Amino acid sequence: MSNIPVIVNARSGPDGNTDDAGDIEAAFRQHGMGAHVTVMKPDNDIAKTVDAALAGGAGLLVAGGGDGTINAVAARLLDKDTTYGVLPLGTLNHFARDLGIPFDIEKATAVIAGDHPVTVDVGEVNDRIFLNNSSIGLYPRIVAERENAQKRLGIGKWPALIHATWNALRHPSSFNAVVCVDGKELHRRTPFIFVGNNAYVMEGFGIGKRPRLDGGLLSLYVLRPKTAFGLLSLGFRALFGIGSHVDDFESFEAADFRVESERASIMVATDGEVNAMTTPVQYRIRPRSLRVLAPAQSEAAGQAT
């Protein structure tokens, strides 16, 4: 069996260091597989690396990293016969979590060796994909303030994130939007619009998770206007999984919709990455467009193939 191409982001994970290719190769050998590990540095082009592997006839391609890396590789694999393996090496690993993939390298490699492919949905906004979610307003603002705090205060990512989140919640900023969904134009003033690839659990112990990834619909959540205290309370409850968020949001499910703004462009987050996008921003679901390996017991996360 030829070596399986494995693309790893050296910057992923809480310590910023996941470039121990030897550990990954050893985990693959333990399960009777060979791996050719490519460690991506900041100046490397992930898309070109993936395309080169596909041109070489790769029927299985594995990526190791956080949600941003997993997204970047997945973007080159949509609607292709190539199967995708995921090694969750980042900090949060939302996509792997909702697929039921363990965060331990050896256990995640066992999932790949188990060869149980499923097909899952992918969200898209203005031609940029997201495996987990996209958002407008509060979260892109927090990311921008976090990056500014890192540069201005010379502090690390996590202290900067806490600093930025605290500032954003204490000084809320709302924006006007027209949400065009289900044939209706909804004029709203909101601090936050959140779009999920499939529906998120909004209450109980499973809050923030998705029961399935192949439902064929996007979930749209428009946060109702909040005072500074209300946003702080919401942030606290979200952080500790307390109570329900059902009444905090106006929610919809749709295969596609658009968000209009008074501005020519707005900042939009996709799987944690923030980019400026021209308005209106158009969202759509791409049903079962990604073939990915998952634990056999997690068929609810995707259609088995």
PDB file of C-alpha atoms in Angstrom:
ATOM      1  CA  MET A   1       0.000   0.000   0.000  1.00  0.00           C
ATOM      2  CA  SER A   2       1.388   3.410  -0.973  1.00  0.00           C
ATOM      3  CA  ASN A   3       1.913   6.083   1.653  1.00  0.00           C
ATOM      4  CA  ILE A   4      -1.158   8.163   2.486  1.00  0.00           C
ATOM      5  CA  PRO A   5      -0.571  11.919   2.072  1.00  0.00           C
ATOM      6  CA  VAL A   6      -0.979  13.707   5.422  1.00  0.00           C
ATOM      7  CA  ILE A   7      -0.963  17.512   5.533  1.00  0.00           C
ATOM      8  CA  VAL A   8      -0.246  19.001   8.966  1.00  0.00           C
ATOM      9  CA  ASN A   9      -0.357  22.623  10.050  1.00  0.00           C
ATOM     10  CA  ALA A  10       2.654  23.342  12.274  1.00  0.00           C
ATOM     11  CA  ARG A  11       0.868  26.277  13.891  1.00  0.00           C
ATOM     12  CA  SER A  12      -2.220  24.399  15.143  1.00  0.00           C
ATOM     13  CA  GLY A  13      -2.886  23.492  18.740  1.00  0.00           C
ATOM     14  CA  PRO A  14      -2.647  25.342  22.046  1.00  0.00           C
ATOM     15  CA  ASP A  15       1.164  25.212  22.078  1.00  0.00           C
ATOM     16  CA  GLY A  16       1.529  26.119  18.389  1.00  0.00           C
ATOM     17  CA  ASN A  17       3.654  23.023  17.713  1.00  0.00           C
ATOM     18  CA  THR A  18       2.279  19.933  16.002  1.00  0.00           C
ATOM     19  CA  ASP A  19       5.107  19.285  13.559  1.00  0.00           C
ATOM     20  CA  ASP A  20       6.258  15.986  15.042  1.00  0.00           C
ATOM     21  CA  ALA A  21       5.801  14.008  11.842  1.00  0.00           C
ATOM     22  CA  GLY A  22       7.418  10.994  13.466  1.00  0.00           C
ATOM     23  CA  ASP A  23       4.562  10.560  15.955  1.00  0.00           C
ATOM     24  CA  ILE A  24       1.992  10.674  13.178  1.00  0.00           C
ATOM     25  CA  GLU A  25       3.910   8.225  11.008  1.00  0.00           C
ATOM     26  CA  ALA A  26       4.261   5.879  13.994  1.00  0.00           C
ATOM     27  CA  ALA A  27       0.519   5.996  14.650  1.00  0.00           C
ATOM     28  CA  PHE A  28      -0.158   5.083  11.025  1.00  0.00           C
ATOM     29  CA  ARG A  29       2.333   2.206  11.127  1.00  0.00           C
ATOM     30  CA  GLN A  30       0.640   0.886  14.240  1.00  0.00           C
ATOM     31  CA  HIS A  31      -2.503   0.443  12.153  1.00  0.00           C
ATOM     32  CA  GLY A  32      -0.734  -1.072   9.163  1.00  0.00           C
ATOM     33  CA  MET A  33      -0.642   2.090   7.059  1.00  0.00           C
ATOM     34  CA  GLY A  34       2.125   4.237   5.637  1.00  0.00           C
ATOM     35  CA  ALA A  35       2.013   8.042   5.811  1.00  0.00           C
ATOM     36  CA  HIS A  36       3.846  10.744   3.911  1.00  0.00           C
ATOM     37  CA  VAL A  37       3.607  13.775   6.217  1.00  0.00           C
ATOM     38  CA  THR A  38       3.945  17.306   4.848  1.00  0.00           C
ATOM     39  CA  VAL A  39       4.275  19.968   7.561  1.00  0.00           C
ATOM     40  CA  MET A  40       2.864  23.275   6.388  1.00  0.00           C
ATOM     41  CA  LYS A  41       4.759  26.408   7.408  1.00  0.00           C
ATOM     42  CA  PRO A  42       3.159  29.888   7.392  1.00  0.00           C
ATOM     43  CA  ASP A  43       4.439  30.658   3.874  1.00  0.00           C
ATOM     44  CA  ASN A  44       3.273  27.336   2.367  1.00  0.00           C
ATOM     45  CA  ASP A  45       0.199  27.112   0.134  1.00  0.00           C
ATOM     46  CA  ILE A  46      -2.184  24.431   1.408  1.00  0.00           C
ATOM     47  CA  ALA A  47      -4.303  24.514  -1.760  1.00  0.00           C
ATOM     48  CA  LYS A  48      -1.292  23.767  -3.994  1.00  0.00           C
ATOM     49  CA  THR A  49      -0.188  20.946  -1.694  1.00  0.00           C
ATOM     50  CA  VAL A  50      -3.652  19.363  -1.779  1.00  0.00           C
ATOM     51  CA  ASP A  51      -3.934  19.767  -5.541  1.00  0.00           C
ATOM     52  CA  ALA A  52      -0.532  18.098  -6.007  1.00  0.00           C
ATOM     53  CA  ALA A  53      -1.681  15.115  -3.923  1.00  0.00           C
ATOM     54  CA  LEU A  54      -4.874  14.839  -5.966  1.00  0.00           C
ATOM     55  CA  ALA A  55      -2.915  15.051  -9.212  1.00  0.00           C
ATOM     56  CA  GLY A  56      -0.821  12.157  -7.892  1.00  0.00           C
ATOM     57  CA  GLY A  57      -3.969  10.031  -7.686  1.00  0.00           C
ATOM     58  CA  ALA A  58      -4.603  10.163  -3.924  1.00  0.00           C
ATOM     59  CA  GLY A  59      -7.798   8.293  -3.100  1.00  0.00           C
ATOM     60  CA  LEU A  60      -7.433   9.200   0.582  1.00  0.00           C
ATOM     61  CA  LEU A  61      -6.020  12.440   1.918  1.00  0.00           C
ATOM     62  CA  VAL A  62      -5.561  13.263   5.604  1.00  0.00           C
ATOM     63  CA  ALA A  63      -5.249  16.668   7.257  1.00  0.00           C
ATOM     64  CA  GLY A  64      -4.045  17.404  10.768  1.00  0.00           C
ATOM     65  CA  GLY A  65      -4.696  20.724  12.429  1.00  0.00           C
ATOM     66  CA  GLY A  66      -7.407  22.967  13.816  1.00  0.00           C
ATOM     67  CA  ASP A  67     -10.718  23.854  12.193  1.00  0.00           C
ATOM     68  CA  GLY A  68      -9.075  26.432   9.898  1.00  0.00           C
ATOM     69  CA  THR A  69      -6.676  23.859   8.457  1.00  0.00           C
ATOM     70  CA  ILE A  70      -9.397  21.207   8.159  1.00  0.00           C
ATOM     71  CA  ASN A  71     -11.531  23.767   6.297  1.00  0.00           C
ATOM     72  CA  ALA A  72      -8.721  24.778   3.905  1.00  0.00           C
ATOM     73  CA  VAL A  73      -8.059  21.184   2.848  1.00  0.00           C
ATOM     74  CA  ALA A  74     -11.762  20.303   2.613  1.00  0.00           C
ATOM     75  CA  ALA A  75     -12.307  23.217   0.215  1.00  0.00           C
ATOM     76  CA  ARG A  76     -10.245  21.351  -2.419  1.00  0.00           C
ATOM     77  CA  LEU A  77     -12.070  18.034  -1.924  1.00  0.00           C
ATOM     78  CA  LEU A  78     -15.715  18.983  -2.438  1.00  0.00           C
ATOM     79  CA  ASP A  79     -17.725  16.805  -4.829  1.00  0.00           C
ATOM     80  CA  LYS A  80     -14.688  14.596  -5.475  1.00  0.00           C
ATOM     81  CA  ASP A  81     -14.218  10.847  -5.037  1.00  0.00           C
ATOM     82  CA  THR A  82     -11.252  11.402  -2.712  1.00  0.00           C
ATOM     83  CA  THR A  83     -11.977  10.453   0.899  1.00  0.00           C
ATOM     84  CA  TYR A  84     -10.972  12.831   3.673  1.00  0.00           C
ATOM     85  CA  GLY A  85      -9.346  11.780   6.951  1.00  0.00           C
ATOM     86  CA  VAL A  86      -9.173  14.179   9.887  1.00  0.00           C
ATOM     87  CA  LEU A  87      -6.580  14.363  12.674  1.00  0.00           C
ATOM     88  CA  PRO A  88      -7.872  16.942  15.210  1.00  0.00           C
ATOM     89  CA  LEU A  89      -4.704  18.741  16.304  1.00  0.00           C
ATOM     90  CA  GLY A  90      -6.129  22.181  17.023  1.00  0.00           C
ATOM     91  CA  THR A  91      -7.546  23.767  20.145  1.00  0.00           C
ATOM     92  CA  LEU A  92     -11.313  23.395  19.665  1.00  0.00           C
ATOM     93  CA  ASN A  93     -11.729  20.902  16.777  1.00  0.00           C
ATOM     94  CA  HIS A  94     -15.470  21.473  16.348  1.00  0.00           C
ATOM     95  CA  PHE A  95     -15.798  19.502  13.102  1.00  0.00           C
ATOM     96  CA  ALA A  96     -14.006  16.446  14.482  1.00  0.00           C
ATOM     97  CA  ARG A  97     -16.003  16.634  17.719  1.00  0.00           C
ATOM     98  CA  ASP A  98     -19.362  16.638  15.928  1.00  0.00           C
ATOM     99  CA  LEU A  99     -18.231  13.722  13.737  1.00  0.00           C
ATOM    100  CA  GLY A 100     -17.263  11.795  16.859  1.00  0.00           C
ATOM    101  CA  ILE A 101     -13.542  11.655  15.993  1.00  0.00           C
ATOM    102  CA  PRO A 102     -11.330  11.327  19.114  1.00  0.00           C
ATOM    103  CA  PHE A 103      -8.794  14.094  19.786  1.00  0.00           C
ATOM    104  CA  ASP A 104      -6.018  11.591  20.539  1.00  0.00           C
ATOM    105  CA  ILE A 105      -3.747  11.038  17.497  1.00  0.00           C
ATOM    106  CA  GLU A 106      -3.625   7.245  17.794  1.00  0.00           C
ATOM    107  CA  LYS A 107      -7.392   6.938  18.286  1.00  0.00           C
ATOM    108  CA  ALA A 108      -8.079   9.341  15.417  1.00  0.00           C
ATOM    109  CA  THR A 109      -5.732   7.275  13.232  1.00  0.00           C
ATOM    110  CA  ALA A 110      -7.743   4.185  14.200  1.00  0.00           C
ATOM    111  CA  VAL A 111     -10.821   5.910  12.748  1.00  0.00           C
ATOM    112  CA  ILE A 112      -8.934   6.414   9.479  1.00  0.00           C
ATOM    113  CA  ALA A 113      -7.852   2.757   9.488  1.00  0.00           C
ATOM    114  CA  GLY A 114     -11.471   1.745  10.123  1.00  0.00           C
ATOM    115  CA  ASP A 115     -12.364   3.051   6.630  1.00  0.00           C
ATOM    116  CA  HIS A 116     -15.958   4.095   7.367  1.00  0.00           C
ATOM    117  CA  PRO A 117     -16.724   6.963   4.951  1.00  0.00           C
ATOM    118  CA  VAL A 118     -19.767   9.196   5.337  1.00  0.00           C
ATOM    119  CA  THR A 119     -20.918  12.152   3.253  1.00  0.00           C
ATOM    120  CA  VAL A 120     -21.622  15.433   5.025  1.00  0.00           C
ATOM    121  CA  ASP A 121     -22.970  18.853   4.127  1.00  0.00           C
ATOM    122  CA  VAL A 122     -20.826  21.941   3.660  1.00  0.00           C
ATOM    123  CA  GLY A 123     -21.932  25.553   4.076  1.00  0.00           C
ATOM    124  CA  GLU A 124     -20.896  28.299   1.671  1.00  0.00           C
ATOM    125  CA  VAL A 125     -20.952  32.091   1.840  1.00  0.00           C
ATOM    126  CA  ASN A 126     -19.856  34.143  -1.164  1.00  0.00           C
ATOM    127  CA  ASP A 127     -17.869  31.154  -2.509  1.00  0.00           C
ATOM    128  CA  ARG A 128     -16.023  30.565   0.783  1.00  0.00           C
ATOM    129  CA  ILE A 129     -16.917  27.326   2.562  1.00  0.00           C
ATOM    130  CA  PHE A 130     -17.475  26.513   6.222  1.00  0.00           C
ATOM    131  CA  LEU A 131     -17.703  23.106   7.849  1.00  0.00           C
ATOM    132  CA  ASN A 132     -18.941  24.431  11.187  1.00  0.00           C
ATOM    133  CA  ASN A 133     -20.323  27.948  11.159  1.00  0.00           C
ATOM    134  CA  SER A 134     -20.134  31.489   9.878  1.00  0.00           C
ATOM    135  CA  SER A 135     -20.969  34.743  11.628  1.00  0.00           C
ATOM    136  CA  ILE A 136     -21.370  38.492  11.205  1.00  0.00           C
ATOM    137  CA  GLY A 137     -20.989  41.151  13.874  1.00  0.00           C
ATOM    138  CA  LEU A 138     -19.789  40.238  17.359  1.00  0.00           C
ATOM    139  CA  TYR A 139     -17.377  37.393  16.622  1.00  0.00           C
ATOM    140  CA  PRO A 140     -15.500  39.018  13.678  1.00  0.00           C
ATOM    141  CA  ARG A 141     -15.157  42.111  15.879  1.00  0.00           C
ATOM    142  CA  ILE A 142     -13.652  40.012  18.699  1.00  0.00           C
ATOM    143  CA  VAL A 143     -11.132  38.466  16.295  1.00  0.00           C
ATOM    144  CA  ALA A 144     -10.095  41.898  14.991  1.00  0.00           C
ATOM    145  CA  GLU A 145      -9.715  43.265  18.533  1.00  0.00           C
ATOM    146  CA  ARG A 146      -7.772  40.156  19.588  1.00  0.00           C
ATOM    147  CA  GLU A 147      -5.252  40.629  16.787  1.00  0.00           C
ATOM    148  CA  ASN A 148      -4.950  44.325  17.635  1.00  0.00           C
ATOM    149  CA  ALA A 149      -4.375  43.508  21.326  1.00  0.00           C
ATOM    150  CA  GLN A 150      -1.664  41.001  20.434  1.00  0.00           C
ATOM    151  CA  LYS A 151       0.206  43.643  18.441  1.00  0.00           C
ATOM    152  CA  ARG A 152      -0.489  46.636  20.694  1.00  0.00           C
ATOM    153  CA  LEU A 153      -0.031  44.972  24.087  1.00  0.00           C
ATOM    154  CA  GLY A 154       2.451  42.293  23.068  1.00  0.00           C
ATOM    155  CA  ILE A 155       0.439  39.505  24.704  1.00  0.00           C
ATOM    156  CA  GLY A 156      -0.345  35.942  23.614  1.00  0.00           C
ATOM    157  CA  LYS A 157      -3.401  34.724  21.694  1.00  0.00           C
ATOM    158  CA  TRP A 158      -5.450  33.561  24.672  1.00  0.00           C
ATOM    159  CA  PRO A 159      -4.917  36.616  26.928  1.00  0.00           C
ATOM    160  CA  ALA A 160      -5.660  38.786  23.889  1.00  0.00           C
ATOM    161  CA  LEU A 161      -8.848  36.816  23.195  1.00  0.00           C
ATOM    162  CA  ILE A 162     -10.057  37.283  26.774  1.00  0.00           C
ATOM    163  CA  HIS A 163      -9.233  41.006  26.567  1.00  0.00           C
ATOM    164  CA  ALA A 164     -11.067  41.395  23.224  1.00  0.00           C
ATOM    165  CA  THR A 165     -14.117  39.382  24.309  1.00  0.00           C
ATOM    166  CA  TRP A 166     -14.463  41.375  27.524  1.00  0.00           C
ATOM    167  CA  ASN A 167     -14.307  44.679  25.618  1.00  0.00           C
ATOM    168  CA  ALA A 168     -16.797  43.534  22.963  1.00  0.00           C
ATOM    169  CA  LEU A 169     -19.330  42.298  25.525  1.00  0.00           C
ATOM    170  CA  ARG A 170     -18.991  45.427  27.710  1.00  0.00           C
ATOM    171  CA  HIS A 171     -19.397  47.776  24.744  1.00  0.00           C
ATOM    172  CA  PRO A 172     -21.889  46.092  22.404  1.00  0.00           C
ATOM    173  CA  SER A 173     -22.280  47.343  18.870  1.00  0.00           C
ATOM    174  CA  SER A 174     -25.309  46.498  16.714  1.00  0.00           C
ATOM    175  CA  PHE A 175     -25.782  46.830  12.976  1.00  0.00           C
ATOM    176  CA  ASN A 176     -28.714  47.020  10.571  1.00  0.00           C
ATOM    177  CA  ALA A 177     -29.311  44.042   8.295  1.00  0.00           C
ATOM    178  CA  VAL A 178     -31.958  42.753   5.945  1.00  0.00           C
ATOM    179  CA  VAL A 179     -32.217  38.971   6.167  1.00  0.00           C
ATOM    180  CA  CYS A 180     -33.894  37.515   3.079  1.00  0.00           C
ATOM    181  CA  VAL A 181     -35.083  34.025   3.995  1.00  0.00           C
ATOM    182  CA  ASP A 182     -38.096  31.881   3.077  1.00  0.00           C
ATOM    183  CA  GLY A 183     -39.327  34.553   0.658  1.00  0.00           C
ATOM    184  CA  LYS A 184     -39.403  37.240   3.355  1.00  0.00           C
ATOM    185  CA  GLU A 185     -37.299  40.352   3.934  1.00  0.00           C
ATOM    186  CA  LEU A 186     -36.669  40.727   7.648  1.00  0.00           C
ATOM    187  CA  HIS A 187     -35.273  44.103   8.749  1.00  0.00           C
ATOM    188  CA  ARG A 188     -33.311  43.617  11.925  1.00  0.00           C
ATOM    189  CA  ARG A 189     -30.902  45.506  14.175  1.00  0.00           C
ATOM    190  CA  THR A 190     -28.663  42.988  15.886  1.00  0.00           C
ATOM    191  CA  PRO A 191     -25.197  42.603  17.381  1.00  0.00           C
ATOM    192  CA  PHE A 192     -24.693  39.110  15.976  1.00  0.00           C
ATOM    193  CA  ILE A 193     -25.809  36.825  13.146  1.00  0.00           C
ATOM    194  CA  PHE A 194     -24.734  33.185  13.413  1.00  0.00           C
ATOM    195  CA  VAL A 195     -25.077  30.595  10.644  1.00  0.00           C
ATOM    196  CA  GLY A 196     -24.545  26.902  11.254  1.00  0.00           C
ATOM    197  CA  ASN A 197     -23.834  24.089   8.826  1.00  0.00           C
ATOM    198  CA  ASN A 198     -26.869  22.121  10.070  1.00  0.00           C
ATOM    199  CA  ALA A 199     -28.676  22.871  13.326  1.00  0.00           C
ATOM    200  CA  TYR A 200     -26.983  23.497  16.660  1.00  0.00           C
ATOM    201  CA  VAL A 201     -28.320  22.365  20.024  1.00  0.00           C
ATOM    202  CA  MET A 202     -29.354  25.550  21.855  1.00  0.00           C
ATOM    203  CA  GLU A 203     -30.144  24.182  25.319  1.00  0.00           C
ATOM    204  CA  GLY A 204     -29.240  21.398  27.726  1.00  0.00           C
ATOM    205  CA  PHE A 205     -26.017  19.437  28.073  1.00  0.00           C
ATOM    206  CA  GLY A 206     -25.408  19.256  24.316  1.00  0.00           C
ATOM    207  CA  ILE A 207     -25.482  23.026  23.800  1.00  0.00           C
ATOM    208  CA  GLY A 208     -23.201  24.162  20.988  1.00  0.00           C
ATOM    209  CA  LYS A 209     -23.075  20.751  19.303  1.00  0.00           C
ATOM    210  CA  ARG A 210     -24.739  19.402  16.154  1.00  0.00           C
ATOM    211  CA  PRO A 211     -26.627  16.088  16.242  1.00  0.00           C
ATOM    212  CA  ARG A 212     -26.100  15.565  12.506  1.00  0.00           C
ATOM    213  CA  LEU A 213     -24.124  16.981   9.594  1.00  0.00           C
ATOM    214  CA  ASP A 214     -26.220  15.755   6.674  1.00  0.00           C
ATOM    215  CA  GLY A 215     -29.593  17.393   7.251  1.00  0.00           C
ATOM    216  CA  GLY A 216     -29.344  19.495   4.082  1.00  0.00           C
ATOM    217  CA  LEU A 217     -30.175  22.819   5.774  1.00  0.00           C
ATOM    218  CA  LEU A 218     -28.330  25.784   7.220  1.00  0.00           C
ATOM    219  CA  SER A 219     -29.383  27.081  10.626  1.00  0.00           C
ATOM    220  CA  LEU A 220     -29.686  30.848  10.972  1.00  0.00           C
ATOM    221  CA  TYR A 221     -29.675  32.561  14.366  1.00  0.00           C
ATOM    222  CA  VAL A 222     -30.223  36.319  14.699  1.00  0.00           C
ATOM    223  CA  LEU A 223     -29.420  37.584  18.194  1.00  0.00           C
ATOM    224  CA  ARG A 224     -32.145  39.745  19.671  1.00  0.00           C
ATOM    225  CA  PRO A 225     -30.999  43.238  20.826  1.00  0.00           C
ATOM    226  CA  LYS A 226     -29.050  43.090  24.093  1.00  0.00           C
ATOM    227  CA  THR A 227     -27.762  45.557  26.655  1.00  0.00           C
ATOM    228  CA  ALA A 228     -24.156  45.272  27.794  1.00  0.00           C
ATOM    229  CA  PHE A 229     -25.346  43.336  30.854  1.00  0.00           C
ATOM    230  CA  GLY A 230     -27.459  41.065  28.662  1.00  0.00           C
ATOM    231  CA  LEU A 231     -24.492  40.254  26.421  1.00  0.00           C
ATOM    232  CA  LEU A 232     -22.253  39.577  29.417  1.00  0.00           C
ATOM    233  CA  SER A 233     -24.908  37.248  30.825  1.00  0.00           C
ATOM    234  CA  LEU A 234     -25.240  35.485  27.472  1.00  0.00           C
ATOM    235  CA  GLY A 235     -21.463  35.100  27.210  1.00  0.00           C
ATOM    236  CA  PHE A 236     -21.243  33.666  30.737  1.00  0.00           C
ATOM    237  CA  ARG A 237     -24.057  31.184  30.107  1.00  0.00           C
ATOM    238  CA  ALA A 238     -22.528  30.130  26.776  1.00  0.00           C
ATOM    239  CA  LEU A 239     -19.085  29.654  28.316  1.00  0.00           C
ATOM    240  CA  PHE A 240     -20.359  27.349  31.056  1.00  0.00           C
ATOM    241  CA  GLY A 241     -23.219  25.701  29.136  1.00  0.00           C
ATOM    242  CA  ILE A 242     -25.850  27.102  31.497  1.00  0.00           C
ATOM    243  CA  GLY A 243     -29.536  27.259  30.600  1.00  0.00           C
ATOM    244  CA  SER A 244     -31.087  27.751  27.182  1.00  0.00           C
ATOM    245  CA  HIS A 245     -30.330  30.171  24.345  1.00  0.00           C
ATOM    246  CA  VAL A 246     -33.609  29.542  22.495  1.00  0.00           C
ATOM    247  CA  ASP A 247     -35.169  32.853  23.572  1.00  0.00           C
ATOM    248  CA  ASP A 248     -31.998  34.836  22.877  1.00  0.00           C
ATOM    249  CA  PHE A 249     -32.146  34.240  19.118  1.00  0.00           C
ATOM    250  CA  GLU A 250     -34.619  34.433  16.284  1.00  0.00           C
ATOM    251  CA  SER A 251     -33.971  31.191  14.404  1.00  0.00           C
ATOM    252  CA  PHE A 252     -34.610  29.783  10.936  1.00  0.00           C
ATOM    253  CA  GLU A 253     -33.613  26.806   8.808  1.00  0.00           C
ATOM    254  CA  ALA A 254     -33.107  27.149   5.058  1.00  0.00           C
ATOM    255  CA  ALA A 255     -31.089  25.756   2.171  1.00  0.00           C
ATOM    256  CA  ASP A 256     -30.110  29.286   1.141  1.00  0.00           C
ATOM    257  CA  PHE A 257     -30.640  32.917   2.124  1.00  0.00           C
ATOM    258  CA  ARG A 258     -28.860  36.249   1.918  1.00  0.00           C
ATOM    259  CA  VAL A 259     -27.948  39.067   4.266  1.00  0.00           C
ATOM    260  CA  GLU A 260     -28.051  42.646   2.976  1.00  0.00           C
ATOM    261  CA  SER A 261     -26.255  45.586   4.585  1.00  0.00           C
ATOM    262  CA  GLU A 262     -25.957  49.343   4.187  1.00  0.00           C
ATOM    263  CA  ARG A 263     -22.210  48.821   3.798  1.00  0.00           C
ATOM    264  CA  ALA A 264     -20.455  47.799   0.594  1.00  0.00           C
ATOM    265  CA  SER A 265     -18.511  45.138   2.492  1.00  0.00           C
ATOM    266  CA  ILE A 266     -18.676  43.539   5.920  1.00  0.00           C
ATOM    267  CA  MET A 267     -16.430  41.288   7.987  1.00  0.00           C
ATOM    268  CA  VAL A 268     -17.568  37.663   7.937  1.00  0.00           C
ATOM    269  CA  ALA A 269     -16.137  34.774   9.939  1.00  0.00           C
ATOM    270  CA  THR A 270     -15.979  31.225   8.534  1.00  0.00           C
ATOM    271  CA  ASP A 271     -14.698  28.481  10.851  1.00  0.00           C
ATOM    272  CA  GLY A 272     -12.774  31.048  12.868  1.00  0.00           C
ATOM    273  CA  GLU A 273     -11.167  32.855   9.910  1.00  0.00           C
ATOM    274  CA  VAL A 274     -12.326  36.432   9.228  1.00  0.00           C
ATOM    275  CA  ASN A 275     -12.497  38.040   5.786  1.00  0.00           C
ATOM    276  CA  ALA A 276     -14.102  41.124   4.240  1.00  0.00           C
ATOM    277  CA  MET A 277     -16.935  40.188   1.883  1.00  0.00           C
ATOM    278  CA  THR A 278     -18.935  42.305  -0.538  1.00  0.00           C
ATOM    279  CA  THR A 279     -22.630  42.662   0.202  1.00  0.00           C
ATOM    280  CA  PRO A 280     -25.124  41.188  -0.047  1.00  0.00           C
ATOM    281  CA  VAL A 281     -23.603  38.016   1.366  1.00  0.00           C
ATOM    282  CA  GLN A 282     -25.203  34.901  -0.075  1.00  0.00           C
ATOM    283  CA  TYR A 283     -25.381  31.711   1.982  1.00  0.00           C
ATOM    284  CA  ARG A 284     -26.176  28.232   0.698  1.00  0.00           C
ATOM    285  CA  ILE A 285     -25.824  24.604   1.712  1.00  0.00           C
ATOM    286  CA  ARG A 286     -23.917  22.103  -0.435  1.00  0.00           C
ATOM    287  CA  PRO A 287     -25.627  18.838   0.537  1.00  0.00           C
ATOM    288  CA  ARG A 288     -23.402  15.800   1.156  1.00  0.00           C
ATOM    289  CA  SER A 289     -20.558  17.289  -0.848  1.00  0.00           C
ATOM    290  CA  LEU A 290     -17.689  16.046   1.344  1.00  0.00           C
ATOM    291  CA  ARG A 291     -16.730  12.392   1.832  1.00  0.00           C
ATOM    292  CA  VAL A 292     -15.034  11.988   5.215  1.00  0.00           C
ATOM    293  CA  LEU A 293     -14.009   9.115   7.484  1.00  0.00           C
ATOM    294  CA  ALA A 294     -15.884   8.859  10.784  1.00  0.00           C
ATOM    295  CA  PRO A 295     -16.340   6.304  13.551  1.00  0.00           C
ATOM    296  CA  ALA A 296     -18.771   3.574  12.546  1.00  0.00           C
ATOM    297  CA  GLN A 297     -21.068   4.412  15.462  1.00  0.00           C
ATOM    298  CA  SER A 298     -21.524   8.047  14.362  1.00  0.00           C
ATOM    299  CA  GLU A 299     -23.654   7.489  11.251  1.00  0.00           C
ATOM    300  CA  ALA A 300     -26.009  10.214  12.487  1.00  0.00           C
ATOM    301  CA  ALA A 301     -23.208  12.634  11.559  1.00  0.00           C
ATOM    302  CA  GLY A 302     -23.361  11.740   7.883  1.00  0.00           C
ATOM    303  CA  GLN A 303     -24.701   9.430   5.243  1.00  0.00           C
ATOM    304  CA  ALA A 304     -22.669   6.217   5.069  1.00  0.00           C
ATOM    305  CA  THR A 305     -21.281   5.499   1.600  1.00  0.00           C
TER     306      THR A 305
END
